[in-house]
Short mmCIF file of C-alpha atoms in Angstrom, two decimals:
data_model
loop_
_atom_site.label_atom_id
_atom_site.label_comp_id
_atom_site.label_asym_id
_atom_site.label_seq_id
_atom_site.Cartn_x
_atom_site.Cartn_y
_atom_site.Cartn_z
CA MET S 205 -11.29 -2.58 -91.06
CA ASN S 206 -11.00 -6.01 -89.58
CA ILE S 207 -14.51 -7.17 -88.80
CA THR S 208 -13.42 -10.54 -87.41
CA ALA S 209 -11.36 -8.85 -84.68
CA ILE S 210 -14.43 -6.95 -83.50
CA ILE S 211 -16.61 -10.06 -83.58
CA LEU S 212 -13.93 -12.04 -81.79
CA ALA S 213 -13.62 -9.47 -79.02
CA LEU S 214 -17.39 -9.35 -78.67
CA ALA S 215 -17.66 -13.13 -78.60
CA VAL S 216 -14.90 -13.54 -75.99
CA MET S 217 -16.47 -11.00 -73.65
CA ALA S 218 -19.94 -12.47 -74.18
CA VAL S 219 -18.75 -16.00 -73.48
CA LEU S 220 -16.88 -14.89 -70.36
CA GLY S 221 -19.92 -12.95 -69.15
CA VAL S 222 -22.33 -15.83 -69.72
CA LEU S 223 -19.92 -18.29 -68.12
CA PHE S 224 -19.57 -16.22 -64.94
CA GLY S 225 -23.31 -15.61 -64.92
CA VAL S 226 -23.99 -19.34 -64.97
CA VAL S 227 -21.42 -20.03 -62.25
CA LEU S 228 -22.90 -17.31 -60.04
CA THR S 229 -26.43 -18.60 -60.59
CA ILE S 230 -25.39 -22.07 -59.52
CA ALA S 231 -23.52 -20.64 -56.51
CA ASP S 232 -26.57 -18.58 -55.59
CA LYS S 233 -28.66 -21.74 -55.40
CA LYS S 234 -25.98 -23.79 -53.69
CA PHE S 235 -25.03 -21.20 -51.08
CA ALA S 236 -28.53 -19.86 -50.56
CA VAL S 237 -29.01 -18.73 -46.96
CA GLU S 238 -32.41 -19.28 -45.48
CA VAL S 239 -33.71 -15.91 -44.41
CA ASP S 240 -36.68 -16.05 -42.10
CA PRO S 241 -39.58 -14.78 -44.26
CA ARG S 242 -40.93 -13.08 -41.15
CA ALA S 243 -37.83 -10.84 -41.02
CA SER S 244 -38.44 -9.46 -44.49
CA ALA S 245 -42.17 -9.10 -43.76
CA ILE S 246 -41.37 -7.11 -40.62
CA ARG S 247 -38.87 -5.01 -42.54
CA GLU S 248 -41.75 -3.92 -44.80
CA CYS S 249 -43.77 -2.58 -41.85
CA LEU S 250 -41.04 -0.37 -40.43
CA GLY S 251 -40.43 3.32 -40.88
CA GLY S 252 -37.53 2.59 -43.19
CA ALA S 253 -35.48 5.63 -42.25
CA ASN S 254 -32.72 3.55 -40.56
CA CYS S 255 -32.96 6.13 -37.78
CA GLY S 256 -31.59 3.82 -35.09
CA ALA S 257 -34.14 4.90 -32.47
CA CYS S 258 -34.75 1.22 -31.64
CA GLY S 259 -31.11 0.79 -30.65
CA TYR S 260 -30.22 -1.49 -33.55
CA ALA S 261 -27.95 -0.74 -36.49
CA GLY S 262 -30.84 -0.25 -38.88
CA CYS S 263 -34.27 -1.45 -39.91
CA ASP S 264 -32.90 -4.79 -41.16
CA ALA S 265 -31.06 -5.45 -37.90
CA PHE S 266 -34.18 -4.56 -35.91
CA ALA S 267 -36.36 -6.88 -38.00
CA GLN S 268 -33.91 -9.73 -37.42
CA ALA S 269 -33.81 -8.94 -33.69
CA VAL S 270 -37.61 -9.10 -33.48
CA VAL S 271 -37.60 -12.51 -35.17
CA ASP S 272 -34.89 -13.67 -32.76
CA GLY S 273 -37.05 -12.48 -29.89
CA GLU S 274 -34.51 -9.90 -28.71
CA ALA S 275 -36.39 -6.76 -29.64
CA PRO S 276 -39.94 -5.88 -28.60
CA VAL S 277 -42.55 -5.80 -31.37
CA ASN S 278 -43.32 -2.17 -30.56
CA GLY S 279 -39.66 -1.17 -30.63
CA CYS S 280 -40.00 0.92 -33.79
CA THR S 281 -41.01 4.39 -32.62
CA PRO S 282 -41.29 5.94 -36.10
CA GLY S 283 -43.55 3.08 -37.21
CA GLY S 284 -45.72 3.77 -34.16
CA ALA S 285 -48.83 1.81 -33.30
CA LYS S 286 -49.47 0.83 -36.91
CA ALA S 287 -46.09 -0.89 -37.28
CA ALA S 288 -46.37 -2.47 -33.83
CA GLU S 289 -49.74 -4.01 -34.73
CA ALA S 290 -48.49 -5.25 -38.09
CA ILE S 291 -45.35 -6.75 -36.55
CA ALA S 292 -47.34 -8.33 -33.74
CA ALA S 293 -49.62 -9.90 -36.35
CA ILE S 294 -46.60 -11.32 -38.20
CA MET S 295 -45.09 -12.67 -34.98
CA GLY S 296 -48.46 -13.95 -33.78
CA MET S 297 -48.37 -11.85 -30.63
CA SER S 298 -50.69 -9.33 -29.12
CA VAL S 299 -49.29 -5.98 -28.14
CA ASP S 300 -50.20 -3.48 -25.50
CA LEU S 301 -50.68 -0.14 -27.25
CA SER S 302 -52.00 1.80 -24.30
CA GLY S 303 -48.78 3.84 -24.06
CA GLU S 304 -49.10 7.54 -24.66
CA ARG S 305 -47.91 9.05 -27.91
CA ILE S 306 -44.63 10.86 -27.50
CA ALA S 307 -43.36 13.75 -29.57
CA ALA S 308 -40.29 15.95 -29.58
CA ARG S 309 -40.70 19.47 -28.24
CA VAL S 310 -38.46 22.49 -28.40
CA VAL S 311 -38.22 23.87 -24.87
CA CYS S 312 -37.45 27.43 -25.87
CA GLN S 313 -39.35 30.38 -27.29
CA GLY S 314 -36.35 32.58 -28.01
CA GLU S 315 -37.37 33.74 -31.45
CA CYS S 316 -35.69 36.61 -33.27
CA GLY S 317 -36.59 39.76 -31.37
CA VAL S 318 -37.54 37.85 -28.22
CA ALA S 319 -34.11 36.50 -27.32
CA LYS S 320 -31.35 39.07 -27.56
CA ASP S 321 -28.43 38.49 -29.87
CA ARG S 322 -24.92 38.27 -28.51
CA TYR S 323 -23.45 38.71 -31.98
CA ILE S 324 -24.46 38.36 -35.60
CA TYR S 325 -23.28 35.04 -36.94
CA ASP S 326 -22.74 34.90 -40.66
CA GLY S 327 -20.68 31.73 -41.08
CA TYR S 328 -21.44 28.11 -41.83
CA ALA S 329 -24.98 27.34 -40.72
CA SER S 330 -24.54 24.69 -38.06
CA CYS S 331 -25.70 24.87 -34.46
CA ALA S 332 -22.93 22.52 -33.34
CA THR S 333 -20.29 24.85 -34.78
CA VAL S 334 -21.67 28.12 -33.52
CA ALA S 335 -22.53 26.74 -30.08
CA GLY S 336 -18.80 26.67 -29.40
CA ILE S 337 -18.12 30.24 -30.51
CA ALA S 338 -18.17 32.64 -27.56
CA GLY S 339 -21.17 30.95 -25.97
CA GLY S 340 -23.43 31.03 -29.03
CA PRO S 341 -25.11 33.81 -30.99
CA LYS S 342 -27.95 34.39 -28.53
CA MET S 343 -27.46 35.99 -25.13
CA CYS S 344 -29.17 33.03 -23.46
CA ARG S 345 -26.87 30.04 -23.19
CA PHE S 346 -29.85 27.67 -23.00
CA ALA S 347 -31.59 28.97 -26.11
CA CYS S 348 -32.35 27.23 -29.37
CA ILE S 349 -29.64 28.46 -31.75
CA GLY S 350 -31.95 28.09 -34.73
CA LEU S 351 -29.52 27.05 -37.45
CA GLY S 352 -31.36 23.81 -38.02
CA ASP S 353 -29.09 20.91 -37.03
CA CYS S 354 -32.27 19.21 -35.81
CA ALA S 355 -34.10 19.91 -39.07
CA LYS S 356 -31.23 18.30 -40.98
CA ALA S 357 -31.26 15.28 -38.65
CA CYS S 358 -35.02 14.74 -38.97
CA ALA S 359 -35.74 11.98 -41.47
CA PHE S 360 -39.44 12.77 -41.51
CA GLY S 361 -39.40 16.48 -42.37
CA ALA S 362 -41.14 17.41 -39.13
CA ILE S 363 -38.86 20.29 -38.13
CA GLU S 364 -38.74 23.74 -39.63
CA ILE S 365 -36.82 26.81 -38.57
CA VAL S 366 -39.30 29.64 -38.15
CA ASN S 367 -38.13 33.08 -37.14
CA GLY S 368 -34.84 31.84 -35.70
CA ILE S 369 -36.19 28.90 -33.72
CA ALA S 370 -36.98 25.25 -34.42
CA LYS S 371 -40.67 24.38 -34.73
CA ILE S 372 -41.75 20.75 -34.62
CA ASP S 373 -44.81 19.51 -36.46
CA GLU S 374 -46.22 17.06 -33.93
CA SER S 375 -48.32 15.25 -36.51
CA LYS S 376 -45.17 14.33 -38.45
CA CYS S 377 -42.96 13.66 -35.42
CA THR S 378 -42.27 10.01 -34.75
CA ALA S 379 -40.25 10.51 -31.56
CA CYS S 380 -37.19 8.81 -33.02
CA GLY S 381 -35.01 11.20 -31.02
CA GLN S 382 -32.52 12.03 -33.77
CA CYS S 383 -33.14 15.78 -33.35
CA GLN S 384 -32.46 15.47 -29.65
CA LYS S 385 -29.11 13.88 -30.41
CA ALA S 386 -28.25 16.51 -33.03
CA CYS S 387 -29.03 19.50 -30.81
CA PRO S 388 -25.83 20.81 -29.16
CA ARG S 389 -27.91 22.69 -26.58
CA GLY S 390 -30.18 19.82 -25.56
CA VAL S 391 -33.15 22.09 -26.02
CA ILE S 392 -35.32 19.35 -27.55
CA GLU S 393 -37.15 17.01 -25.20
CA LEU S 394 -39.29 13.97 -25.87
CA LYS S 395 -42.54 14.41 -24.01
CA PRO S 396 -45.94 12.74 -24.06
CA VAL S 397 -48.32 14.66 -26.30
CA ASN S 398 -50.95 14.77 -23.56
CA GLU S 399 -48.76 17.08 -21.48
CA THR S 400 -50.41 20.15 -22.90
CA VAL S 401 -48.99 22.64 -20.41
CA ILE S 402 -45.21 22.92 -20.41
CA VAL S 403 -42.57 25.32 -19.19
CA SER S 404 -40.92 26.28 -22.45
CA CYS S 405 -37.68 27.58 -20.98
CA ARG S 406 -34.64 26.06 -19.33
CA ASN S 407 -32.83 29.21 -18.24
CA THR S 408 -31.57 28.63 -14.71
CA ASP S 409 -29.80 31.98 -14.44
CA SER S 410 -30.99 34.56 -11.95
CA GLY S 411 -34.18 36.40 -12.89
CA ARG S 412 -32.33 39.55 -13.80
CA GLU S 413 -29.82 37.83 -16.08
CA ALA S 414 -32.51 35.70 -17.67
CA ARG S 415 -34.70 38.72 -18.36
CA ALA S 416 -31.75 40.58 -19.87
CA ALA S 417 -31.10 37.71 -22.26
CA CYS S 418 -34.64 36.92 -23.38
CA MET S 419 -38.12 38.39 -23.07
CA LYS S 420 -39.63 34.94 -22.67
CA ALA S 421 -37.17 33.49 -20.17
CA CYS S 422 -38.28 32.02 -16.86
CA ILE S 423 -37.26 34.49 -14.14
CA ALA S 424 -38.16 32.08 -11.34
CA CYS S 425 -40.65 34.53 -9.83
CA GLY S 426 -42.86 31.75 -8.47
CA ARG S 427 -46.23 33.23 -9.45
CA CYS S 428 -47.12 29.98 -11.17
CA THR S 429 -46.53 28.07 -7.92
CA LYS S 430 -48.94 30.35 -6.06
CA GLU S 431 -51.56 30.12 -8.79
CA CYS S 432 -51.47 26.35 -9.26
CA PRO S 433 -54.52 24.71 -7.68
CA SER S 434 -52.95 21.25 -7.64
CA ASP S 435 -49.44 22.05 -6.33
CA ALA S 436 -47.90 20.75 -9.55
CA ILE S 437 -45.51 23.54 -10.50
CA HIS S 438 -42.45 24.54 -8.51
CA VAL S 439 -39.34 26.58 -9.09
CA GLU S 440 -36.35 24.27 -8.91
CA GLY S 441 -32.82 25.49 -9.44
CA GLY S 442 -33.89 28.77 -11.00
CA VAL S 443 -36.51 27.49 -13.41
CA ALA S 444 -40.16 26.42 -13.07
CA LYS S 445 -40.86 22.72 -13.43
CA ILE S 446 -44.20 20.97 -13.81
CA ASP S 447 -44.88 17.59 -12.23
CA PRO S 448 -46.92 15.86 -14.96
CA GLU S 449 -48.39 13.45 -12.42
CA LYS S 450 -50.04 16.24 -10.41
CA CYS S 451 -50.74 18.67 -13.26
CA THR S 452 -54.39 18.84 -14.32
CA ARG S 453 -53.63 20.80 -17.52
CA CYS S 454 -55.81 23.66 -16.26
CA GLY S 455 -53.47 26.27 -17.68
CA ALA S 456 -53.76 28.67 -14.70
CA CYS S 457 -49.97 29.03 -14.50
CA ALA S 458 -49.70 29.94 -18.17
CA LYS S 459 -52.21 32.75 -17.68
CA VAL S 460 -50.32 34.42 -14.85
CA CYS S 461 -46.74 33.90 -16.09
CA PRO S 462 -45.37 37.42 -16.55
CA CYS S 463 -42.84 36.22 -19.13
CA LYS S 464 -45.16 33.95 -21.07
CA CYS S 465 -42.63 31.17 -20.78
CA ILE S 466 -45.30 28.65 -19.78
CA VAL S 467 -47.18 27.41 -22.82
CA ASP S 468 -50.70 26.00 -22.76
CA PHE S 469 -51.25 24.21 -26.06
CA LEU S 470 -55.02 24.08 -25.48
CA ALA S 471 -55.40 27.79 -24.80
CA MET H 113 7.80 -15.86 -69.30
CA GLU H 114 9.00 -15.40 -65.71
CA THR H 115 8.96 -18.46 -63.53
CA VAL H 116 9.53 -18.67 -59.83
CA SER H 117 11.64 -21.68 -58.91
CA CYS H 118 11.42 -23.47 -55.55
CA GLY H 119 14.63 -21.84 -54.34
CA ASN H 120 13.53 -18.28 -54.72
CA VAL H 121 9.94 -18.65 -53.49
CA LEU H 122 11.11 -17.37 -50.12
CA LEU H 123 12.80 -14.44 -51.79
CA PHE H 124 9.62 -13.76 -53.73
CA LEU H 125 7.63 -13.87 -50.48
CA VAL H 126 9.90 -11.36 -48.78
CA SER H 127 9.80 -9.14 -51.82
CA CYS H 128 5.99 -9.16 -52.00
CA VAL H 129 5.33 -8.85 -48.28
CA LEU H 130 8.01 -6.43 -47.19
CA SER H 131 9.87 -4.50 -49.88
CA ASN H 132 7.08 -4.25 -52.44
CA ASN H 133 4.28 -4.09 -49.88
CA PHE H 134 1.02 -3.28 -51.62
CA ILE H 135 0.01 -0.60 -49.17
CA PHE H 136 3.28 0.96 -48.14
CA SER H 137 5.23 0.98 -51.35
CA ARG H 138 2.68 0.57 -54.14
CA PHE H 139 -0.10 2.51 -52.37
CA LEU H 140 -2.78 0.16 -53.61
CA GLY H 141 -5.79 -0.84 -51.51
CA CYS H 142 -5.63 2.15 -49.19
CA CYS H 143 -9.42 2.38 -48.86
CA PRO H 144 -9.95 -0.81 -46.83
CA PHE H 145 -6.59 -0.21 -45.14
CA LEU H 146 -7.98 2.93 -43.53
CA GLY H 147 -11.60 1.87 -43.42
CA VAL H 148 -11.55 -1.60 -41.84
CA SER H 149 -8.56 -1.17 -39.56
CA SER H 150 -10.28 -0.17 -36.33
CA LYS H 151 -10.33 -3.69 -34.85
CA VAL H 152 -7.68 -6.39 -35.26
CA GLU H 153 -10.31 -9.07 -35.65
CA THR H 154 -12.15 -7.42 -38.54
CA ALA H 155 -8.87 -6.30 -40.08
CA ALA H 156 -7.63 -9.89 -40.10
CA GLY H 157 -10.95 -11.00 -41.60
CA MET H 158 -10.70 -8.39 -44.32
CA GLY H 159 -7.07 -9.38 -44.96
CA MET H 160 -8.09 -13.02 -45.32
CA ALA H 161 -10.93 -12.13 -47.69
CA VAL H 162 -8.55 -10.04 -49.79
CA THR H 163 -5.96 -12.84 -49.76
CA PHE H 164 -8.56 -15.32 -50.93
CA VAL H 165 -9.88 -13.01 -53.64
CA MET H 166 -6.43 -11.90 -54.81
CA GLY H 167 -5.15 -15.47 -55.06
CA LEU H 168 -8.18 -16.61 -57.00
CA ALA H 169 -8.23 -13.45 -59.11
CA SER H 170 -4.57 -13.95 -60.04
CA LEU H 171 -5.27 -17.55 -61.01
CA PHE H 172 -8.32 -16.81 -63.14
CA THR H 173 -7.02 -13.63 -64.73
CA SER H 174 -3.75 -15.24 -65.77
CA LEU H 175 -5.60 -18.33 -67.03
CA VAL H 176 -7.90 -16.16 -69.14
CA TYR H 177 -5.01 -13.98 -70.22
CA GLN H 178 -2.76 -16.82 -71.28
CA TYR H 179 -5.26 -19.20 -72.81
CA VAL H 180 -7.84 -16.81 -74.25
CA LEU H 181 -6.71 -13.23 -74.62
CA PHE H 182 -3.04 -13.72 -75.58
CA PRO H 183 -3.50 -16.45 -78.25
CA LEU H 184 -6.39 -14.53 -79.85
CA GLY H 185 -4.43 -11.28 -79.85
CA LEU H 186 -7.00 -9.62 -77.61
CA THR H 187 -4.61 -8.41 -74.89
CA TYR H 188 -6.17 -4.95 -75.12
CA LEU H 189 -9.26 -6.47 -73.52
CA SER H 190 -7.34 -7.44 -70.40
CA THR H 191 -8.57 -4.62 -68.15
CA ILE H 192 -12.27 -5.05 -68.93
CA SER H 193 -12.13 -8.84 -68.71
CA PHE H 194 -10.21 -8.63 -65.42
CA ILE H 195 -12.90 -6.38 -64.01
CA LEU H 196 -15.52 -8.90 -65.09
CA ILE H 197 -13.60 -11.76 -63.48
CA ILE H 198 -12.96 -9.91 -60.23
CA ALA H 199 -16.57 -8.73 -59.91
CA SER H 200 -17.85 -12.27 -60.37
CA LEU H 201 -15.30 -13.65 -57.94
CA VAL H 202 -16.21 -11.19 -55.22
CA GLN H 203 -19.88 -12.03 -55.67
CA PHE H 204 -18.93 -15.66 -55.29
CA VAL H 205 -16.86 -15.04 -52.16
CA GLU H 206 -19.71 -13.01 -50.69
CA MET H 207 -22.18 -15.85 -51.19
CA PHE H 208 -19.69 -18.35 -49.84
CA LEU H 209 -19.03 -16.29 -46.70
CA LYS H 210 -22.71 -15.59 -46.12
CA LYS H 211 -23.28 -19.32 -46.04
CA SER H 212 -20.18 -20.53 -44.23
CA SER H 213 -19.34 -17.69 -41.85
CA PRO H 214 -22.19 -15.25 -41.17
CA ALA H 215 -20.25 -13.59 -38.37
CA LEU H 216 -17.37 -12.69 -40.65
CA TYR H 217 -19.86 -11.67 -43.35
CA LYS H 218 -21.52 -9.27 -40.92
CA SER H 219 -18.28 -7.81 -39.60
CA LEU H 220 -16.90 -7.16 -43.09
CA GLY H 221 -20.12 -5.34 -43.89
CA ILE H 222 -19.90 -2.92 -46.75
CA TYR H 223 -16.23 -3.65 -47.40
CA LEU H 224 -16.74 -7.07 -48.90
CA PRO H 225 -18.58 -5.78 -52.00
CA LEU H 226 -15.99 -3.01 -52.03
CA ILE H 227 -13.27 -5.58 -52.77
CA THR H 228 -14.76 -5.51 -56.26
CA THR H 229 -13.55 -1.97 -56.71
CA ASN H 230 -10.40 -2.51 -54.67
CA CYS H 231 -7.51 -1.34 -56.77
CA ALA H 232 -5.21 -3.91 -55.11
CA VAL H 233 -7.06 -6.78 -56.76
CA LEU H 234 -7.09 -5.25 -60.23
CA GLY H 235 -3.55 -4.03 -59.52
CA VAL H 236 -2.20 -7.51 -58.88
CA ALA H 237 -3.83 -8.80 -62.07
CA THR H 238 -2.22 -6.09 -64.21
CA ILE H 239 1.12 -6.48 -62.44
CA ASN H 240 1.02 -10.20 -63.25
CA VAL H 241 0.53 -9.35 -66.91
CA SER H 242 3.12 -6.59 -67.11
CA ALA H 243 5.74 -8.64 -65.23
CA GLN H 244 4.96 -11.56 -67.56
CA TYR H 245 4.53 -14.07 -64.76
CA ASP H 246 3.36 -17.58 -65.63
CA ILE H 247 0.28 -18.99 -63.92
CA LEU H 248 1.98 -20.40 -60.83
CA SER H 249 4.01 -17.25 -60.27
CA SER H 250 0.89 -15.15 -60.75
CA VAL H 251 -0.94 -17.06 -58.05
CA LEU H 252 2.07 -16.79 -55.75
CA ASN H 253 2.34 -13.09 -56.49
CA GLY H 254 -1.35 -12.66 -55.74
CA VAL H 255 -1.26 -14.59 -52.47
CA PHE H 256 2.03 -13.11 -51.24
CA SER H 257 1.05 -9.55 -52.10
CA ALA H 258 -2.24 -10.09 -50.27
CA LEU H 259 -0.30 -11.42 -47.29
CA GLY H 260 1.59 -8.13 -47.36
CA PHE H 261 -1.77 -6.37 -47.31
CA LEU H 262 -2.88 -8.59 -44.42
CA LEU H 263 0.27 -7.75 -42.48
CA ALA H 264 -0.16 -4.04 -43.11
CA ILE H 265 -3.83 -3.91 -42.15
CA VAL H 266 -3.38 -6.02 -39.02
CA LEU H 267 -0.41 -3.90 -37.87
CA MET H 268 -2.44 -0.78 -38.52
CA ALA H 269 -5.43 -2.16 -36.60
CA GLY H 270 -3.17 -3.02 -33.68
CA VAL H 271 -1.83 0.49 -33.57
CA ARG H 272 -5.29 2.01 -33.90
CA GLU H 273 -6.64 -0.11 -31.07
CA ARG H 274 -3.95 1.36 -28.85
CA LEU H 275 -4.63 4.85 -30.17
CA GLU H 276 -8.20 4.49 -28.87
CA THR H 277 -6.98 4.62 -25.29
CA SER H 278 -4.09 7.05 -25.63
CA HIS H 279 -4.04 10.79 -25.18
CA ILE H 280 -4.21 12.44 -28.56
CA PRO H 281 -4.58 16.17 -29.21
CA GLU H 282 -8.24 16.96 -29.92
CA ALA H 283 -7.63 18.00 -33.52
CA PHE H 284 -5.85 14.74 -34.40
CA LYS H 285 -8.39 12.34 -32.92
CA GLY H 286 -9.81 9.65 -35.19
CA PHE H 287 -8.93 9.77 -38.85
CA PRO H 288 -6.07 12.34 -38.84
CA ILE H 289 -3.96 10.32 -36.40
CA GLY H 290 -4.73 7.26 -38.52
CA LEU H 291 -3.21 8.98 -41.54
CA PHE H 292 -0.17 9.97 -39.49
CA THR H 293 0.24 6.38 -38.40
CA ALA H 294 -0.06 5.11 -41.96
CA GLY H 295 2.56 7.61 -43.13
CA LEU H 296 5.00 6.64 -40.40
CA MET H 297 4.48 2.95 -41.14
CA ALA H 298 5.15 3.59 -44.83
CA VAL H 299 8.40 5.32 -43.90
CA ALA H 300 9.35 2.36 -41.72
CA PHE H 301 8.63 -0.06 -44.58
CA MET H 302 10.92 1.95 -46.85
CA GLY H 303 13.69 0.40 -44.79
CA PHE H 304 12.92 -2.94 -46.43
CA SER H 305 13.35 -1.61 -49.95
CA GLY H 306 17.04 -2.52 -50.12
CA LEU H 307 16.37 -6.03 -48.83
CA VAL H 308 15.65 -7.81 -52.10
#
């Protein structure tokens, strides 16, 4: 065996490697780009999921935009108040944090057994796919399909499919809105957490059709309107809607709703 | 050793750009061809970057091959040393672009580091060796072949920009129609094969 050949090969590769290493090191110093240290400091404070809720390409782009003064310091919804404060401190600004906390909510209660099935779907588990097949697997065309496109889109693990419907853990939700984008039915809404009484149904069909499709569908009966002491809830276009400005969160409507489609989180 | 004389440089150019086009007849470098061809501007930028890297890579690989590997009888190390050279070069180009043209750096995005693993660059280096080109011819081969790549990617980007606004059957929208286009362009380029 020719030992010199092996050593030669080794030496040539080593020399080449070292040579290129040295050249690159010199180039690194010579072509060094000055990155604003604030940008990297801001990058550290962010959610880091590259969710794009801020409207920029990713966390790095957002950090740079903040330094350039294009993006607001509280632009990172997943980072929330904590990130906003930290970024404001880095940028030497004060920030108004009086805004209400927002979270995603599933506006549907059509669980298995509550909403009637149109057919049994046994194929690839994707809401976007099945939403296009004969109007979806549930009788109600507004219902949460429950195959978890939103859960897959959530970078924070806040969504779980329970009994055929998406459930959002508000404590984990950062209101980045990715689930809302992923949902083919648009059944997820971003709402302030302090709206504790909501109409959890979007079915605008006639009362009879709605009832036939789901036990917890709004049938537009109007009992909530009569019961409301502050004139905050009205039936518009076949479904009850609450005006959050007028609503006092008393929960009277939720008590009388015959279909239990109004949810009072405090009750 | 093959040498390209002044007289047939033009012939060599036509051969590299049209009849032996890297994309359409050798099928090398298809990844950036399909990936970065959505806008003419970025496509041209990518083409330029590839031209720069391929020219330099041809120069350095043939230098190393002829003055180090060949005399020492280490030609079996050519692939691994070429990879080393190309990787370093791309790093260098990346630093250079980041400093001199941040806009181009940003628009090339992920594809610039991907030139490292671009088969066209390693392809041109091995073609230089197997065709036994001398250093000057290698550099010319590298630059001309890359110009062929530039032509292909810019043509493709032009077509794709127009595809954006045209009526395409739902199932073919986006990538599928891109592949159709590439196939048709390859067929069209076959017409050049008898040219040189």
